[in-house]
Amino acid sequence: MAPFLQHLQDYFRGERAEALYFIVPTGVALLGLAVVALRVERGGFALGMAIPLFVFGLFMLTVGLVVGLRTPKQVATLEAEYAASPRAMVQKELPRMRKVNANWPVYVRAYGILILLGLLLRFVTQADWARGVGPALVLVGALGFVIDGFAERRAHPYTEALESLAKETGATP
């Protein structure tokens, strides 16, 4: 069962690295773009651009920090639970990962909707603020595809390893 621990460590190492080295800097960059939008422009366009960039930047910064900083403790807990009882650990962790995997299609649709809404606001409306919101939503939607594209690719092998462990231990999550 030692190969399972390698899957666990690979999954969470990637999660932490993505959180701290991509999501956090991206959140900071979005906050910076919001400030730049307000410095170089005045009026509806600048506000339309800055507000979603600020909101999503703050969200990404917060999520990235929370995920990145909690991961070592989460890994230590899972490894201790595995050492104590692989069966009990998988009964708890596999349902959580199944929920994570069930959410990927929801996120993909949400990012697609953000991008489509952004394109509509930019090219169909005449309101200055909407023409600012549009590109911001396109950017955020595209970043979501990138971030969760990596996350989903990590989640599936880890979930498969959990499912194999469940079969080996006779766990029924």
PDB file of C-alpha atoms in Angstrom:
ATOM      1  CA  MET A   1       0.000   0.000   0.000  1.00  0.00           C
ATOM      2  CA  ALA A   2       3.027   2.320   0.031  1.00  0.00           C
ATOM      3  CA  PRO A   3       2.385   3.465  -3.569  1.00  0.00           C
ATOM      4  CA  PHE A   4      -0.850   5.013  -2.280  1.00  0.00           C
ATOM      5  CA  LEU A   5       1.127   7.415  -0.109  1.00  0.00           C
ATOM      6  CA  GLN A   6       3.020   8.556  -3.195  1.00  0.00           C
ATOM      7  CA  HIS A   7      -0.300   9.407  -4.905  1.00  0.00           C
ATOM      8  CA  LEU A   8      -1.443  11.285  -1.808  1.00  0.00           C
ATOM      9  CA  GLN A   9       1.778  13.266  -1.597  1.00  0.00           C
ATOM     10  CA  ASP A  10       1.815  14.020  -5.339  1.00  0.00           C
ATOM     11  CA  TYR A  11      -1.762  15.275  -5.246  1.00  0.00           C
ATOM     12  CA  PHE A  12      -1.297  17.563  -2.291  1.00  0.00           C
ATOM     13  CA  ARG A  13       2.171  18.749  -3.365  1.00  0.00           C
ATOM     14  CA  GLY A  14       0.611  19.896  -6.628  1.00  0.00           C
ATOM     15  CA  GLU A  15      -2.338  21.474  -4.845  1.00  0.00           C
ATOM     16  CA  ARG A  16      -0.060  23.461  -2.552  1.00  0.00           C
ATOM     17  CA  ALA A  17       2.300  24.519  -5.345  1.00  0.00           C
ATOM     18  CA  GLU A  18      -0.577  25.661  -7.548  1.00  0.00           C
ATOM     19  CA  ALA A  19      -2.156  27.563  -4.666  1.00  0.00           C
ATOM     20  CA  LEU A  20       0.997  29.378  -3.559  1.00  0.00           C
ATOM     21  CA  TYR A  21       2.840  29.795  -6.875  1.00  0.00           C
ATOM     22  CA  PHE A  22      -0.030  30.386  -9.282  1.00  0.00           C
ATOM     23  CA  ILE A  23      -3.305  31.269  -7.560  1.00  0.00           C
ATOM     24  CA  VAL A  24      -1.839  33.694  -4.995  1.00  0.00           C
ATOM     25  CA  PRO A  25       0.298  35.576  -7.560  1.00  0.00           C
ATOM     26  CA  THR A  26      -2.633  35.658  -9.973  1.00  0.00           C
ATOM     27  CA  GLY A  27      -4.831  37.139  -7.259  1.00  0.00           C
ATOM     28  CA  VAL A  28      -2.195  39.784  -6.586  1.00  0.00           C
ATOM     29  CA  ALA A  29      -1.930  40.495 -10.322  1.00  0.00           C
ATOM     30  CA  LEU A  30      -5.707  40.925 -10.617  1.00  0.00           C
ATOM     31  CA  LEU A  31      -5.658  43.345  -7.688  1.00  0.00           C
ATOM     32  CA  GLY A  32      -2.834  45.208  -9.416  1.00  0.00           C
ATOM     33  CA  LEU A  33      -4.795  45.348 -12.682  1.00  0.00           C
ATOM     34  CA  ALA A  34      -7.773  46.768 -10.781  1.00  0.00           C
ATOM     35  CA  VAL A  35      -5.571  49.553  -9.423  1.00  0.00           C
ATOM     36  CA  VAL A  36      -4.066  50.187 -12.852  1.00  0.00           C
ATOM     37  CA  ALA A  37      -7.537  50.385 -14.430  1.00  0.00           C
ATOM     38  CA  LEU A  38      -8.500  53.095 -11.946  1.00  0.00           C
ATOM     39  CA  ARG A  39      -5.213  54.975 -12.439  1.00  0.00           C
ATOM     40  CA  VAL A  40      -5.260  55.091 -16.237  1.00  0.00           C
ATOM     41  CA  GLU A  41      -8.994  55.647 -16.775  1.00  0.00           C
ATOM     42  CA  ARG A  42     -11.859  57.518 -15.194  1.00  0.00           C
ATOM     43  CA  GLY A  43     -15.540  56.752 -15.332  1.00  0.00           C
ATOM     44  CA  GLY A  44     -17.684  53.723 -16.011  1.00  0.00           C
ATOM     45  CA  PHE A  45     -15.193  51.719 -18.030  1.00  0.00           C
ATOM     46  CA  ALA A  46     -12.531  51.882 -15.321  1.00  0.00           C
ATOM     47  CA  LEU A  47     -14.991  51.011 -12.566  1.00  0.00           C
ATOM     48  CA  GLY A  48     -16.506  48.236 -14.668  1.00  0.00           C
ATOM     49  CA  MET A  49     -13.061  46.752 -15.158  1.00  0.00           C
ATOM     50  CA  ALA A  50     -11.735  47.360 -11.643  1.00  0.00           C
ATOM     51  CA  ILE A  51     -14.602  46.026  -9.541  1.00  0.00           C
ATOM     52  CA  PRO A  52     -14.658  42.436 -10.878  1.00  0.00           C
ATOM     53  CA  LEU A  53     -10.853  42.360 -11.013  1.00  0.00           C
ATOM     54  CA  PHE A  54     -10.717  43.445  -7.383  1.00  0.00           C
ATOM     55  CA  VAL A  55     -13.412  40.982  -6.246  1.00  0.00           C
ATOM     56  CA  PHE A  56     -11.921  38.002  -8.070  1.00  0.00           C
ATOM     57  CA  GLY A  57      -8.370  39.032  -7.165  1.00  0.00           C
ATOM     58  CA  LEU A  58      -9.234  39.162  -3.485  1.00  0.00           C
ATOM     59  CA  PHE A  59     -11.053  35.836  -3.794  1.00  0.00           C
ATOM     60  CA  MET A  60      -8.095  34.157  -5.516  1.00  0.00           C
ATOM     61  CA  LEU A  61      -5.595  35.592  -3.065  1.00  0.00           C
ATOM     62  CA  THR A  62      -7.658  34.348  -0.117  1.00  0.00           C
ATOM     63  CA  VAL A  63      -8.341  30.887  -1.564  1.00  0.00           C
ATOM     64  CA  GLY A  64      -4.727  30.457  -2.626  1.00  0.00           C
ATOM     65  CA  LEU A  65      -3.416  31.351   0.815  1.00  0.00           C
ATOM     66  CA  VAL A  66      -5.956  29.198   2.653  1.00  0.00           C
ATOM     67  CA  VAL A  67      -5.322  26.138   0.465  1.00  0.00           C
ATOM     68  CA  GLY A  68      -1.570  26.622   0.379  1.00  0.00           C
ATOM     69  CA  LEU A  69      -1.216  27.090   4.121  1.00  0.00           C
ATOM     70  CA  ARG A  70      -3.625  24.354   5.239  1.00  0.00           C
ATOM     71  CA  THR A  71      -2.229  21.634   2.964  1.00  0.00           C
ATOM     72  CA  PRO A  72       0.739  20.501   5.111  1.00  0.00           C
ATOM     73  CA  LYS A  73      -1.557  19.896   8.093  1.00  0.00           C
ATOM     74  CA  GLN A  74      -4.092  18.155   5.870  1.00  0.00           C
ATOM     75  CA  VAL A  75      -1.388  15.839   4.506  1.00  0.00           C
ATOM     76  CA  ALA A  76      -0.054  15.081   7.998  1.00  0.00           C
ATOM     77  CA  THR A  77      -3.570  14.238   9.193  1.00  0.00           C
ATOM     78  CA  LEU A  78      -4.254  11.967   6.220  1.00  0.00           C
ATOM     79  CA  GLU A  79      -0.902  10.211   6.591  1.00  0.00           C
ATOM     80  CA  ALA A  80      -1.547   9.633  10.309  1.00  0.00           C
ATOM     81  CA  GLU A  81      -5.049   8.337   9.566  1.00  0.00           C
ATOM     82  CA  TYR A  82      -3.597   6.057   6.890  1.00  0.00           C
ATOM     83  CA  ALA A  83      -0.979   4.720   9.316  1.00  0.00           C
ATOM     84  CA  ALA A  84      -3.649   4.054  11.935  1.00  0.00           C
ATOM     85  CA  SER A  85      -6.230   2.541   9.571  1.00  0.00           C
ATOM     86  CA  PRO A  86      -6.059   2.740   5.772  1.00  0.00           C
ATOM     87  CA  ARG A  87      -9.658   1.530   5.643  1.00  0.00           C
ATOM     88  CA  ALA A  88     -10.980   4.292   7.913  1.00  0.00           C
ATOM     89  CA  MET A  89      -8.962   6.935   6.091  1.00  0.00           C
ATOM     90  CA  VAL A  90     -10.270   5.915   2.672  1.00  0.00           C
ATOM     91  CA  GLN A  91     -13.856   5.778   3.962  1.00  0.00           C
ATOM     92  CA  LYS A  92     -13.515   9.430   4.895  1.00  0.00           C
ATOM     93  CA  GLU A  93     -11.323  10.742   2.052  1.00  0.00           C
ATOM     94  CA  LEU A  94     -12.875   8.984  -0.954  1.00  0.00           C
ATOM     95  CA  PRO A  95     -16.333  10.574  -0.552  1.00  0.00           C
ATOM     96  CA  ARG A  96     -14.670  13.995  -0.237  1.00  0.00           C
ATOM     97  CA  MET A  97     -12.714  13.468  -3.450  1.00  0.00           C
ATOM     98  CA  ARG A  98     -15.798  12.169  -5.258  1.00  0.00           C
ATOM     99  CA  LYS A  99     -17.531  15.434  -4.372  1.00  0.00           C
ATOM    100  CA  VAL A 100     -14.500  17.381  -5.618  1.00  0.00           C
ATOM    101  CA  ASN A 101     -14.609  15.495  -8.921  1.00  0.00           C
ATOM    102  CA  ALA A 102     -18.369  15.927  -9.254  1.00  0.00           C
ATOM    103  CA  ASN A 103     -17.879  19.703  -9.142  1.00  0.00           C
ATOM    104  CA  TRP A 104     -15.514  19.959 -12.140  1.00  0.00           C
ATOM    105  CA  PRO A 105     -18.333  20.114 -14.724  1.00  0.00           C
ATOM    106  CA  VAL A 106     -20.055  22.809 -12.652  1.00  0.00           C
ATOM    107  CA  TYR A 107     -16.881  24.901 -12.592  1.00  0.00           C
ATOM    108  CA  VAL A 108     -16.272  24.440 -16.309  1.00  0.00           C
ATOM    109  CA  ARG A 109     -19.819  25.625 -17.103  1.00  0.00           C
ATOM    110  CA  ALA A 110     -19.407  28.580 -14.739  1.00  0.00           C
ATOM    111  CA  TYR A 111     -16.157  29.648 -16.438  1.00  0.00           C
ATOM    112  CA  GLY A 112     -17.787  29.272 -19.838  1.00  0.00           C
ATOM    113  CA  ILE A 113     -20.718  31.412 -18.707  1.00  0.00           C
ATOM    114  CA  LEU A 114     -18.339  34.069 -17.364  1.00  0.00           C
ATOM    115  CA  ILE A 115     -16.525  34.172 -20.693  1.00  0.00           C
ATOM    116  CA  LEU A 116     -19.734  34.309 -22.760  1.00  0.00           C
ATOM    117  CA  LEU A 117     -21.217  36.961 -20.487  1.00  0.00           C
ATOM    118  CA  GLY A 118     -17.990  38.946 -20.729  1.00  0.00           C
ATOM    119  CA  LEU A 119     -18.026  38.773 -24.527  1.00  0.00           C
ATOM    120  CA  LEU A 120     -21.670  39.816 -24.641  1.00  0.00           C
ATOM    121  CA  LEU A 121     -21.077  42.754 -22.311  1.00  0.00           C
ATOM    122  CA  ARG A 122     -18.083  43.870 -24.331  1.00  0.00           C
ATOM    123  CA  PHE A 123     -19.479  43.521 -27.826  1.00  0.00           C
ATOM    124  CA  VAL A 124     -23.275  43.777 -27.542  1.00  0.00           C
ATOM    125  CA  THR A 125     -23.837  46.539 -25.002  1.00  0.00           C
ATOM    126  CA  GLN A 126     -23.144  50.219 -25.322  1.00  0.00           C
ATOM    127  CA  ALA A 127     -22.791  50.999 -21.620  1.00  0.00           C
ATOM    128  CA  ASP A 128     -19.285  52.094 -20.723  1.00  0.00           C
ATOM    129  CA  TRP A 129     -19.258  50.155 -17.440  1.00  0.00           C
ATOM    130  CA  ALA A 130     -20.388  46.952 -19.225  1.00  0.00           C
ATOM    131  CA  ARG A 131     -17.594  47.289 -21.749  1.00  0.00           C
ATOM    132  CA  GLY A 132     -15.193  47.357 -18.791  1.00  0.00           C
ATOM    133  CA  VAL A 133     -16.791  44.414 -16.979  1.00  0.00           C
ATOM    134  CA  GLY A 134     -16.693  42.280 -20.132  1.00  0.00           C
ATOM    135  CA  PRO A 135     -12.938  41.850 -20.556  1.00  0.00           C
ATOM    136  CA  ALA A 136     -12.515  41.353 -16.806  1.00  0.00           C
ATOM    137  CA  LEU A 137     -14.987  38.453 -16.866  1.00  0.00           C
ATOM    138  CA  VAL A 138     -13.299  36.909 -19.906  1.00  0.00           C
ATOM    139  CA  LEU A 139      -9.950  37.061 -18.111  1.00  0.00           C
ATOM    140  CA  VAL A 140     -11.312  35.548 -14.902  1.00  0.00           C
ATOM    141  CA  GLY A 141     -13.102  32.778 -16.781  1.00  0.00           C
ATOM    142  CA  ALA A 142      -9.956  31.902 -18.725  1.00  0.00           C
ATOM    143  CA  LEU A 143      -7.894  31.833 -15.522  1.00  0.00           C
ATOM    144  CA  GLY A 144     -10.463  29.514 -13.970  1.00  0.00           C
ATOM    145  CA  PHE A 145     -10.084  27.097 -16.880  1.00  0.00           C
ATOM    146  CA  VAL A 146      -6.309  27.081 -16.398  1.00  0.00           C
ATOM    147  CA  ILE A 147      -6.363  26.687 -12.617  1.00  0.00           C
ATOM    148  CA  ASP A 148      -8.980  23.973 -12.494  1.00  0.00           C
ATOM    149  CA  GLY A 149      -7.558  22.260 -15.556  1.00  0.00           C
ATOM    150  CA  PHE A 150      -4.438  21.497 -13.550  1.00  0.00           C
ATOM    151  CA  ALA A 151      -6.414  20.685 -10.409  1.00  0.00           C
ATOM    152  CA  GLU A 152      -8.707  18.232 -12.178  1.00  0.00           C
ATOM    153  CA  ARG A 153      -5.758  16.432 -13.764  1.00  0.00           C
ATOM    154  CA  ARG A 154      -4.287  15.927 -10.278  1.00  0.00           C
ATOM    155  CA  ALA A 155      -7.573  14.888  -8.672  1.00  0.00           C
ATOM    156  CA  HIS A 156      -8.413  11.963 -10.917  1.00  0.00           C
ATOM    157  CA  PRO A 157      -5.266   9.848 -10.299  1.00  0.00           C
ATOM    158  CA  TYR A 158      -5.543  10.500  -6.564  1.00  0.00           C
ATOM    159  CA  THR A 159      -9.203   9.450  -6.605  1.00  0.00           C
ATOM    160  CA  GLU A 160      -8.307   6.316  -8.571  1.00  0.00           C
ATOM    161  CA  ALA A 161      -5.658   5.500  -5.956  1.00  0.00           C
ATOM    162  CA  LEU A 162      -8.276   5.975  -3.220  1.00  0.00           C
ATOM    163  CA  GLU A 163     -10.679   3.673  -5.070  1.00  0.00           C
ATOM    164  CA  SER A 164      -7.964   1.014  -5.389  1.00  0.00           C
ATOM    165  CA  LEU A 165      -7.199   1.344  -1.695  1.00  0.00           C
ATOM    166  CA  ALA A 166     -10.918   1.002  -0.914  1.00  0.00           C
ATOM    167  CA  LYS A 167     -11.000  -2.295  -2.844  1.00  0.00           C
ATOM    168  CA  GLU A 168      -7.807  -3.537  -1.157  1.00  0.00           C
ATOM    169  CA  THR A 169      -9.082  -2.766   2.327  1.00  0.00           C
ATOM    170  CA  GLY A 170     -12.705  -3.691   1.761  1.00  0.00           C
ATOM    171  CA  ALA A 171     -13.808  -0.166   2.611  1.00  0.00           C
ATOM    172  CA  THR A 172     -17.278   0.926   1.562  1.00  0.00           C
ATOM    173  CA  PRO A 173     -17.379   4.713   1.378  1.00  0.00           C
TER     174      PRO A 173
END
